[in-house]
Tab-separated table of C-alpha atoms in Angstrom:
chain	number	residue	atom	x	y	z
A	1	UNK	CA	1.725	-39.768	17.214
A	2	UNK	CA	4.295	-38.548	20.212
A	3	UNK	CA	7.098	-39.817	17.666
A	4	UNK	CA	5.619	-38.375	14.253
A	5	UNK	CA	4.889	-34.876	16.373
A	6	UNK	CA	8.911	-34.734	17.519
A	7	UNK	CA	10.073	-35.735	14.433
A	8	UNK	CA	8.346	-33.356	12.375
A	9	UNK	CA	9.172	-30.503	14.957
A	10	UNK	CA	12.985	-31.581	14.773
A	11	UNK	CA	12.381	-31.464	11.082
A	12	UNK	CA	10.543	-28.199	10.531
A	13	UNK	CA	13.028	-26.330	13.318
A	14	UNK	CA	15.618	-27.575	11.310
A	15	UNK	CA	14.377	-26.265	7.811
A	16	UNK	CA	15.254	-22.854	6.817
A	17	UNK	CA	12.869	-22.481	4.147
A	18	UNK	CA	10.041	-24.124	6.333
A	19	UNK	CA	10.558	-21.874	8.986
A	20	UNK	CA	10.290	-19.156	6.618
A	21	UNK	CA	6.614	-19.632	5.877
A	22	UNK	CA	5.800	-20.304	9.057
A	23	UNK	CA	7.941	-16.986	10.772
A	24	UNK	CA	8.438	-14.743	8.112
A	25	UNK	CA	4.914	-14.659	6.155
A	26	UNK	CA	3.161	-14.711	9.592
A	27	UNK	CA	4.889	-11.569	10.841
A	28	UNK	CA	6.816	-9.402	7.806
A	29	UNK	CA	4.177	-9.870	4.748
A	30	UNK	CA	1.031	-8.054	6.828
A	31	UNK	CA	3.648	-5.327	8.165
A	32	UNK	CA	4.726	-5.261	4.438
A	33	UNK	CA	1.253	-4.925	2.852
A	34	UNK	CA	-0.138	-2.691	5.637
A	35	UNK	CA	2.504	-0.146	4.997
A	36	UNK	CA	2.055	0.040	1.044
A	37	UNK	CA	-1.187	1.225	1.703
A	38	UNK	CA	-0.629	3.217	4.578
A	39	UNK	CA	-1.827	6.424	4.617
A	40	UNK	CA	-5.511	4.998	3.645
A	41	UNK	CA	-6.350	8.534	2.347
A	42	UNK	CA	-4.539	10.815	0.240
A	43	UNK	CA	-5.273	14.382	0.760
A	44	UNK	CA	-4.580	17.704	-1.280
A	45	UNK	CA	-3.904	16.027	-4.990
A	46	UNK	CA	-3.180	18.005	-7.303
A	47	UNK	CA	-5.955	19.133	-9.827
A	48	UNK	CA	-5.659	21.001	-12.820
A	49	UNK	CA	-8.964	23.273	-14.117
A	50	UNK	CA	-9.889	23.622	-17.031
A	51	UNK	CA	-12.102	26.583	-17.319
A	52	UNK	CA	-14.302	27.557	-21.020
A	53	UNK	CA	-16.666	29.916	-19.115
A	54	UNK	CA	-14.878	32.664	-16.838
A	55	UNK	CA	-17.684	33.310	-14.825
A	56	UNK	CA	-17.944	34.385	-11.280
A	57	UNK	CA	-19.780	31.069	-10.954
A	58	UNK	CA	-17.164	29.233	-12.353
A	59	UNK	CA	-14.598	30.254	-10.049
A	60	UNK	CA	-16.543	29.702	-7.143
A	61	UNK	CA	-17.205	26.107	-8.523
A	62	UNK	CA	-13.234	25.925	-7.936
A	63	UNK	CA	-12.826	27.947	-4.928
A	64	UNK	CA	-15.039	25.321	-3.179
A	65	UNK	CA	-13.683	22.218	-4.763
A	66	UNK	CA	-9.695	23.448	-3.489
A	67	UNK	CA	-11.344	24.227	-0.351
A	68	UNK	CA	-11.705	20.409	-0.056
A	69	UNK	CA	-9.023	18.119	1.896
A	70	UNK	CA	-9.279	15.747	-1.120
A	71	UNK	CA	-8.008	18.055	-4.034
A	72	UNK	CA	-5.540	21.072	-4.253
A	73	UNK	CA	-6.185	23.190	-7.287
A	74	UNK	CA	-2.573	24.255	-8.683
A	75	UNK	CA	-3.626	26.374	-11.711
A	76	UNK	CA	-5.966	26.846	-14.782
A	77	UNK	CA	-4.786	25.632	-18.087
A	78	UNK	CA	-5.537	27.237	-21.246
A	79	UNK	CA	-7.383	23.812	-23.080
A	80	UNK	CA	-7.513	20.148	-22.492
A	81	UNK	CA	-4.055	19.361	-24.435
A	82	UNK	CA	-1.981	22.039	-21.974
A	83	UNK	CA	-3.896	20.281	-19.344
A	84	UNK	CA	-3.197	16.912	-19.881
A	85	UNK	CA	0.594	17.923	-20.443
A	86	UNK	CA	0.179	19.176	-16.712
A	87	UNK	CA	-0.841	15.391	-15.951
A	88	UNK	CA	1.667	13.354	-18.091
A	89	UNK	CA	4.240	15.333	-16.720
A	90	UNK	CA	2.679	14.748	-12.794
A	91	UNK	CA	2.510	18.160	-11.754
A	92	UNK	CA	-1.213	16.869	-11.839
A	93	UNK	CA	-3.012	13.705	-11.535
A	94	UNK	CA	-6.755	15.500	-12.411
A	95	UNK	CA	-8.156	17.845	-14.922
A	96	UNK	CA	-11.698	19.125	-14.459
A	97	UNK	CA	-12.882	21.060	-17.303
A	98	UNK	CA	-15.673	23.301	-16.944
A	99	UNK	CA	-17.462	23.753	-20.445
A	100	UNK	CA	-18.686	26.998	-22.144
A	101	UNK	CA	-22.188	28.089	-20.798
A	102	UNK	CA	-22.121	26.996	-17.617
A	103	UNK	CA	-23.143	29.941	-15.437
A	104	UNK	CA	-25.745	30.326	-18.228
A	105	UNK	CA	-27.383	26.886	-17.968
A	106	UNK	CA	-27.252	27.095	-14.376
A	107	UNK	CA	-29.017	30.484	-14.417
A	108	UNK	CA	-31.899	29.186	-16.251
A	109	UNK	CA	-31.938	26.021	-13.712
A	110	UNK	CA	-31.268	23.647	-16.780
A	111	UNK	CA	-28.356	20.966	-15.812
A	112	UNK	CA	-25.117	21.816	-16.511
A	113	UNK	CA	-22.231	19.159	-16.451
A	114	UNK	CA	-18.769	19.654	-15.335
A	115	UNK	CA	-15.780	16.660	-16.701
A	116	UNK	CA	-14.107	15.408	-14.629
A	117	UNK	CA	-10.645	13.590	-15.810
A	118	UNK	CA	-8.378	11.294	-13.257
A	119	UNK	CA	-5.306	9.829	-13.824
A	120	UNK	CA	-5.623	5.994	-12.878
A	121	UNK	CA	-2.257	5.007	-11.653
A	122	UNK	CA	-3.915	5.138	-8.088
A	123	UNK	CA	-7.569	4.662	-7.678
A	124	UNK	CA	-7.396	6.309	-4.106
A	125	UNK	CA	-6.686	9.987	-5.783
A	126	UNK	CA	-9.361	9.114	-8.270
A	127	UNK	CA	-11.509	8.079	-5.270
A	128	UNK	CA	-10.689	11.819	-3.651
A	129	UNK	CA	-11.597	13.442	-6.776
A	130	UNK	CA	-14.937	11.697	-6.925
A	131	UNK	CA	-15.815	12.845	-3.637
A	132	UNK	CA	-14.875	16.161	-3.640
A	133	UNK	CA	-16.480	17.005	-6.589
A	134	UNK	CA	-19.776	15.394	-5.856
A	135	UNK	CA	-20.112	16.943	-2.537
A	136	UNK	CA	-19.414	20.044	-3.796
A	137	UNK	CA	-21.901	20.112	-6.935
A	138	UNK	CA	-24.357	18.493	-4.253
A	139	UNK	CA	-23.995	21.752	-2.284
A	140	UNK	CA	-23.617	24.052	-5.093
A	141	UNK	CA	-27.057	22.811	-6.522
A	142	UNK	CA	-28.568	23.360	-2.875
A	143	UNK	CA	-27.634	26.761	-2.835
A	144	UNK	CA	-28.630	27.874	-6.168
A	145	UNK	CA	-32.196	26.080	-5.290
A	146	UNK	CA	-32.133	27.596	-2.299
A	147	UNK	CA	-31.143	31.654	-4.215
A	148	UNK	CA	-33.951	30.598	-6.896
A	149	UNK	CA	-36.811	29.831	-4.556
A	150	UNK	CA	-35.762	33.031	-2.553
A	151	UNK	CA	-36.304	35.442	-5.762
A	152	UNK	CA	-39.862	33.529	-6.134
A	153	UNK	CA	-41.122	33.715	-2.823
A	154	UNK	CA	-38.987	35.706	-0.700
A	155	UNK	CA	-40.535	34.377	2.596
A	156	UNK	CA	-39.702	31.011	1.512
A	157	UNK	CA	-36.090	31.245	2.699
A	158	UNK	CA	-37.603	31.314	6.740
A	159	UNK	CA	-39.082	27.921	6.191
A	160	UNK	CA	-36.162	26.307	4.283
A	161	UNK	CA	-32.622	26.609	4.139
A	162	UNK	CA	-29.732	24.215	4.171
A	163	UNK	CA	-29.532	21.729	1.980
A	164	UNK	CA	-33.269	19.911	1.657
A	165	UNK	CA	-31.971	16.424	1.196
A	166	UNK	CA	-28.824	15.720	3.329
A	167	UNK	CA	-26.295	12.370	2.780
A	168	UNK	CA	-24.166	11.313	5.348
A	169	UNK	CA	-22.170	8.189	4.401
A	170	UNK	CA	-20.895	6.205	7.085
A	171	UNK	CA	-19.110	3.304	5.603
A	172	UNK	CA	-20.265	0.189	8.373
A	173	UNK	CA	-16.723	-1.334	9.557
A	174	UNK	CA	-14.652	1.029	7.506
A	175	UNK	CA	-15.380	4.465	9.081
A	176	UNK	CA	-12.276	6.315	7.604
A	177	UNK	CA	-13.307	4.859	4.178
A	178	UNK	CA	-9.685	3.820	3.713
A	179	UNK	CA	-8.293	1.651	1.341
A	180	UNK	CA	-6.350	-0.212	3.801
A	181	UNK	CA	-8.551	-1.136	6.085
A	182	UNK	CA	-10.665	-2.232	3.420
A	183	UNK	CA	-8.485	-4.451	1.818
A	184	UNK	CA	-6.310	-5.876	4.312
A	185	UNK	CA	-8.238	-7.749	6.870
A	186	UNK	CA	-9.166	-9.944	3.518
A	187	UNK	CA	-5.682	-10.100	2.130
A	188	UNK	CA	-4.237	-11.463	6.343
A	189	UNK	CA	-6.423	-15.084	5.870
A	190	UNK	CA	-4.400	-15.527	2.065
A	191	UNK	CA	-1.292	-14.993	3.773
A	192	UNK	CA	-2.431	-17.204	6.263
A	193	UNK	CA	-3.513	-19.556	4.153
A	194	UNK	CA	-0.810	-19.390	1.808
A	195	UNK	CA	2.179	-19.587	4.387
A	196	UNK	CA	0.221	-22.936	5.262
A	197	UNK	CA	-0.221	-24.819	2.234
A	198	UNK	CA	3.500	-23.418	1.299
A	199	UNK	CA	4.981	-24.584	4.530
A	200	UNK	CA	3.227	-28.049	4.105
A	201	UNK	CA	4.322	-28.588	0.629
A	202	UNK	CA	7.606	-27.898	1.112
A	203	UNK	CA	7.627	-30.249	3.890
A	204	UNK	CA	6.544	-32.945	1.763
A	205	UNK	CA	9.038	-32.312	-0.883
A	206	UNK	CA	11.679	-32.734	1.985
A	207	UNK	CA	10.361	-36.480	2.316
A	208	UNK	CA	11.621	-36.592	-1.669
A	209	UNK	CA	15.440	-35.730	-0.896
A	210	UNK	CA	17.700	-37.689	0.996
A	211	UNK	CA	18.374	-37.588	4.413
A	212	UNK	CA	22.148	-36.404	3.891
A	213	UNK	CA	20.429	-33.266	2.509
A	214	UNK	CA	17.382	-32.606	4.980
A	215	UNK	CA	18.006	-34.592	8.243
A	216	UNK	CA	15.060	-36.375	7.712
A	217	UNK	CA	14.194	-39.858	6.807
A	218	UNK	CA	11.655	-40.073	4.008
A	219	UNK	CA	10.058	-43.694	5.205
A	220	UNK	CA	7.576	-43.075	7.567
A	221	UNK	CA	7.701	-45.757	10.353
A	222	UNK	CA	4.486	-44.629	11.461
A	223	UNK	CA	1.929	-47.274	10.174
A	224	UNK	CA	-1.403	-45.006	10.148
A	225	UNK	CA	-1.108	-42.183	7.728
A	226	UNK	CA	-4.449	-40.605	9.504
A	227	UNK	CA	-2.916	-40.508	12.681
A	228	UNK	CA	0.343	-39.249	10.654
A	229	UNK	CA	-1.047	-36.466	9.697
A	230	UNK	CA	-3.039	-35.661	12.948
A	231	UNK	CA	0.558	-35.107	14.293
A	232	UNK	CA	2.256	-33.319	11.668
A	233	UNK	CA	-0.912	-30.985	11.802
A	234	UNK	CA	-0.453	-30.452	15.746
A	235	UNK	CA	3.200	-29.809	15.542
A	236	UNK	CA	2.426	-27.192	13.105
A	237	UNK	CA	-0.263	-26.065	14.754
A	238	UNK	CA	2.582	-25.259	17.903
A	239	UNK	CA	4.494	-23.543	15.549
A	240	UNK	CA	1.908	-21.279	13.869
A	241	UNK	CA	0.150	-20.144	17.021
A	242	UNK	CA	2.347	-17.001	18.257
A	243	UNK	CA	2.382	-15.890	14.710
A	244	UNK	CA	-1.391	-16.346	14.052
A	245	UNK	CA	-2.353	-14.472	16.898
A	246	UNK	CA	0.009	-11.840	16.042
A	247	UNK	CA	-1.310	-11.423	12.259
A	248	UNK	CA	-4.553	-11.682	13.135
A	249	UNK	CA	-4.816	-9.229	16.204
A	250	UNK	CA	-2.160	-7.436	16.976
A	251	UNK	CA	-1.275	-6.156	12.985
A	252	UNK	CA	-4.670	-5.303	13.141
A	253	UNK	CA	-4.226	-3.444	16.403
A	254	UNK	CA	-1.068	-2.089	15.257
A	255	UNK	CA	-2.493	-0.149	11.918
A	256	UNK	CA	-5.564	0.382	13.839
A	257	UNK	CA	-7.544	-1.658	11.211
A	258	UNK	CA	-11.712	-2.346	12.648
A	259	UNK	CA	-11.752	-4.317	15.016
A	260	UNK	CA	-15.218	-4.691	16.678
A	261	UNK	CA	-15.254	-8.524	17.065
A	262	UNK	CA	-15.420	-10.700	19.948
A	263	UNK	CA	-11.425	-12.261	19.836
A	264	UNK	CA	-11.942	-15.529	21.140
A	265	UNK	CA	-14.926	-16.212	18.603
A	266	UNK	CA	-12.553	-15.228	15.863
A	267	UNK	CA	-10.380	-17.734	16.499
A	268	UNK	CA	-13.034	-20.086	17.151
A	269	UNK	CA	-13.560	-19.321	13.848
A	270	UNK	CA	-10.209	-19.441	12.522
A	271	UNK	CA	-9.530	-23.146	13.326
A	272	UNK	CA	-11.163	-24.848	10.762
A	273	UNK	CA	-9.889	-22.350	8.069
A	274	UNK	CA	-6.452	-23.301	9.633
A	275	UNK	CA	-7.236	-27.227	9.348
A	276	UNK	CA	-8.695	-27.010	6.355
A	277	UNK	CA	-5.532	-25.112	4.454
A	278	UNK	CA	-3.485	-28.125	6.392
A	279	UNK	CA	-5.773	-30.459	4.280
A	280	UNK	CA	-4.751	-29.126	1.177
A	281	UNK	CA	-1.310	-28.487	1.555
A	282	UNK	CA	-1.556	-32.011	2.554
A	283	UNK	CA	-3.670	-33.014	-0.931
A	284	UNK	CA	-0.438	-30.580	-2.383
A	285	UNK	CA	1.988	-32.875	-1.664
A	286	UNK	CA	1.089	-35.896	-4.093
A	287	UNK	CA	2.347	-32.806	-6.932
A	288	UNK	CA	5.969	-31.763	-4.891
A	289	UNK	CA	8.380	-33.973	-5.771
A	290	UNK	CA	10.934	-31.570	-4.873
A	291	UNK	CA	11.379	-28.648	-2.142
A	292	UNK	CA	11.801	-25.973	-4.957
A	293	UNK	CA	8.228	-27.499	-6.049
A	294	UNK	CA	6.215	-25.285	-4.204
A	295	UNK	CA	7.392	-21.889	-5.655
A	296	UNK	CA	6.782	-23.104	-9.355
A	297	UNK	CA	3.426	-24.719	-8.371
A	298	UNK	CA	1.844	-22.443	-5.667
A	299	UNK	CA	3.065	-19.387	-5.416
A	300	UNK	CA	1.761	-17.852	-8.703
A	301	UNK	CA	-2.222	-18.865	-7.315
A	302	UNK	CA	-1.549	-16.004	-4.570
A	303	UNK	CA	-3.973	-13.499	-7.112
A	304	UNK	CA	-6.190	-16.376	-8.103
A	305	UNK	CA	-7.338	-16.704	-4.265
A	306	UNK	CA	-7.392	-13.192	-4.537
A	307	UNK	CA	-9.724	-12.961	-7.302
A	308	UNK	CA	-11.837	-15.182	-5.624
A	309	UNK	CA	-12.049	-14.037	-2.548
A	310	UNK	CA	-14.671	-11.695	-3.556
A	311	UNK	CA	-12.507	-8.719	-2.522
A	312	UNK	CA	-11.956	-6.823	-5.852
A	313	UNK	CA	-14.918	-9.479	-7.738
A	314	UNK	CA	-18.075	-9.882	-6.176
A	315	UNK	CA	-19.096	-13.522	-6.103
A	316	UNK	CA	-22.292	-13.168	-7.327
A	317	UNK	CA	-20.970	-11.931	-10.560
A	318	UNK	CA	-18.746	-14.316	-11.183
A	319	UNK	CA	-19.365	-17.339	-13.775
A	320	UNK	CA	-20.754	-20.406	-12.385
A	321	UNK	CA	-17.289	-22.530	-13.181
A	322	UNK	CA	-15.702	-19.680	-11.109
A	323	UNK	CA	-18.070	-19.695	-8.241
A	324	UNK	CA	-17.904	-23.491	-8.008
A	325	UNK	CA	-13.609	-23.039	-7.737
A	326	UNK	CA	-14.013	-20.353	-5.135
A	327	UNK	CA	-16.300	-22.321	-2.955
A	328	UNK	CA	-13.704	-24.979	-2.073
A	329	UNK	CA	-11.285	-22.774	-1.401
A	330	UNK	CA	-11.036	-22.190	2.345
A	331	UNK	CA	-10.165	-18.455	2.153
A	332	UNK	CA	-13.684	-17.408	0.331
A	333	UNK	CA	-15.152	-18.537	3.532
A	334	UNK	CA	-12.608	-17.241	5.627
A	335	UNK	CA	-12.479	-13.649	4.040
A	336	UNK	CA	-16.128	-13.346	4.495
A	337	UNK	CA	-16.089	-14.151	7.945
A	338	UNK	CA	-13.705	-12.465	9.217
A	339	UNK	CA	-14.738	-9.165	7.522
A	340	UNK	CA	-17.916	-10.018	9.451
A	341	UNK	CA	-16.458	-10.690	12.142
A	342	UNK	CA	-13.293	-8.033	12.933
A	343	UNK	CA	-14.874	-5.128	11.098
A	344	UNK	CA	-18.502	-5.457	11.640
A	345	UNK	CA	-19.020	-7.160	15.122
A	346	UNK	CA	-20.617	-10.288	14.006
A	347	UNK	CA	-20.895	-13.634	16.667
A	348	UNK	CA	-20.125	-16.358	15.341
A	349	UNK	CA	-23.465	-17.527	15.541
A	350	UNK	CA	-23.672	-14.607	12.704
A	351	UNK	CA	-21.543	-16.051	10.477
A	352	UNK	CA	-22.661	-19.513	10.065
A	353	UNK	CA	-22.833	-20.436	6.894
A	354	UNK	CA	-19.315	-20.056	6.532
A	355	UNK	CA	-18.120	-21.570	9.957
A	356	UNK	CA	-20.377	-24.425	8.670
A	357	UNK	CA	-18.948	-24.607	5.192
A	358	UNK	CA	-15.400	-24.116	6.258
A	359	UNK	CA	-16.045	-27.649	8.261
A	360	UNK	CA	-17.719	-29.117	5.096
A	361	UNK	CA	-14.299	-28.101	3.252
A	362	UNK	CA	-12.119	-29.358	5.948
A	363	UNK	CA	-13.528	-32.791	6.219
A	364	UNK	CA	-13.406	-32.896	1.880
A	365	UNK	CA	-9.582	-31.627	2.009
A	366	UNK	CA	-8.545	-34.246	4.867
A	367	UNK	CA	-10.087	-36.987	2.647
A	368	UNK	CA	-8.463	-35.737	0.024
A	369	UNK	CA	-5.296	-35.435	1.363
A	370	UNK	CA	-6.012	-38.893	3.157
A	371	UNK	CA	-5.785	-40.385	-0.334
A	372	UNK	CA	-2.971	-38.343	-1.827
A	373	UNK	CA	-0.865	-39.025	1.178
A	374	UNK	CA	-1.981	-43.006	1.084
A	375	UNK	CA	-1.637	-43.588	-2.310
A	376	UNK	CA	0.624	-41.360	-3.579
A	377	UNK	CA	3.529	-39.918	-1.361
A	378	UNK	CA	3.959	-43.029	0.666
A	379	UNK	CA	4.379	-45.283	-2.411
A	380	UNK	CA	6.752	-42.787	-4.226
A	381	UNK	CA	8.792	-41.916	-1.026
A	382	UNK	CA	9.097	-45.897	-0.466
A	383	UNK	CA	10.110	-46.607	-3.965
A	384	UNK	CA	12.954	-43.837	-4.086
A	385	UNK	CA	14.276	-44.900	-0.923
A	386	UNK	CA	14.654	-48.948	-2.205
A	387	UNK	CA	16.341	-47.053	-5.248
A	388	UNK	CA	18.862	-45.812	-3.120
A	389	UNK	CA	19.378	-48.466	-0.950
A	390	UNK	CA	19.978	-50.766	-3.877
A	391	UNK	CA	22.595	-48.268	-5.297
């Protein structure tokens, strides 16, 4: 094992590309991500009104709705088409149109409806335009209750005022309500699972070139391919563990993502999410035949895991053949725990159904990659190093 563990360090130290998912994922793709998204919140979009009715009532309906920190009313247009002209042209990225008969309707307490258009190239301004406008029609309705049941019974106003049924969201382990910090602690375990499985793969591809090319010597000497891989996995395990600490708690710490769990749990919980991607980058390597392998094969499953993470698509929603893929994939169960976890202050005792089913996977994936590297690698790498020889 003391041999297989310096080899594999001389070889991975050695390996540009190697090194590259294990240093450069690790610490530039979070920063990279984290700062797309960064600000969480936009504030003071433009919005474009729309106005039929030219009432009093109408105006204050906009008065209050540019008084928000979401939207920034620049100007009325005369109909819809000058409107959306306003938007294609982004001077705008919302129109809310107020319709004819609105102060009326409202005057004889019947409903009346307000449209509300958003330009969808970013769901965070339509997200600000959703918010604004509901709190402000929630208010607006309060206070013509409250003006109607003051010309009823005038003494009524002493015993109520305000608004008689009050909201007050608190989004649990996203208290800003920002898009980053929603989507990002999810999107860290893919990268480190990714950079894993990449890392590995290429690795094994190196076995399939010649030593002139990678330094290394594609026959293992090693007779126990168990104890081969125990190695390989602890060397990389030495590699990975300054940049998994620093992806996990310090980018988190950095962008000042939630972070109410206990640390040492987390990366209790981390291991066998880390052994487990080993396992199938391990299972991977029976399909690399060559170094460039891994790009063609592997990288274009990055918004697959993604998908079935359960970030943007809950899980119970998905079909059953779906569901069935996105259990044995390590980072379902690691996305849901560590969401737990970081952003909602769960023990690990908390999260045990996936601590328990992240074992369940890693024990399948080492089997797995048991076989692949048993019957498949050793064989091939064997039989193209007798071809050279004999050449």
């Amino acid at each position: 094992m003391f041999d297989v563990y310096c080899r594999e360090f001389k070889l991975v130290t050695h390996d540009v590309g190697i090194m590259l998912f294990f240093i450069f994922l690790p610490f530039v793709y979070p920063i990279i991500y984290s700062l797309i998204y960064n600000p969480e919140l936009v504030k003071e979009v433009p919005l474009v009104i729309v106005d039929h009715d030219r009432t009093p009532l109408s105006r204050e309906l906009v008065r209050k709705i540019d008084a928000c920190d979401q939207a920034h009313v620049i100007g009325y247009a005369a109909d819809l088409n000058e409107a959306r002209h306003a938007v294609n042209s982004h001077k705008a990225y919302g129109i809310l149109e107020i319709p004819e008969g609105f102060a009326r309707k409202n005057g004889r307490m019947e409903t009346a409806n307000a449209v509300l258009y958003g330009e969808m190239s970013l769901l965070l301004r339509y997200k600000g335009f959703l918010i604004a406008t509901t709190n402000v029609m929630q208010d607006f309705s309060t206070e013509l209750m409250t003006a109607k049941i003051d010309d009823i019974a005038p003494l009524a106003e002493t015993v109520m005022s305000g608004d008689p049924l009050p909201i007050d969201n608190v989004s649990m382990g996203n208290i800003r309500s920002g898009f980053d910090s929603f989507i990002m602690p999810g999107v860290l375990i893919l990268i480190l699972q990714q950079c894993i499985i990449l890392a590995v793969g290429m690795a094994g591809g190196a076995r399939h070139e010649g030593a002139r090319l990678t330094g290394y010597d594609p026959v293992n000497s090693a007779p126990s391919v168990l104890l081969t891989m125990i190695a390989q996995t602890l060397c990389y395990i030495t590699i990975l563990i300054v940049p998994v600490i620093f992806m996990l708690h310090f980018v988190p710490l950095i962008f000042r993502f939630p972070m109410a769990g206990n640390t040492l749990e987390i990366f209790a919980f981390i291991l066998p999410l880390v052994l487990a991607s080993f396992g199938v980058g391990f299972t991977f390597q029976a399909l690399v035949t060559e170094r460039e392998s891994v790009f063609v094969l592997w990288v274009v499953t990055s918004l697959i895991f993604l998908l079935l993470s359960g970030l943007i698509w809950p899980l119970y929603d998905m079909w059953p053949a779906w569901r069935a893929l996105a259990d044995i994939c390590p980072s379902t169960w690691g996305v849901e725990g560590y969401i737990k976890m970081n952003a909602n202050g769960a023990s690990l005792s908390q999260v045990g159904i996936p601590y328990r089913n992240l074992w369940i996977l890693t024990a399948v994936w080492w089997v797995a990659g048991y076989c692949a590297r048993r019957w498949v690698v050793r064989p091939a790498t064997s039989a193209r190093t007798g071809n050279r020889q004999a050449v």
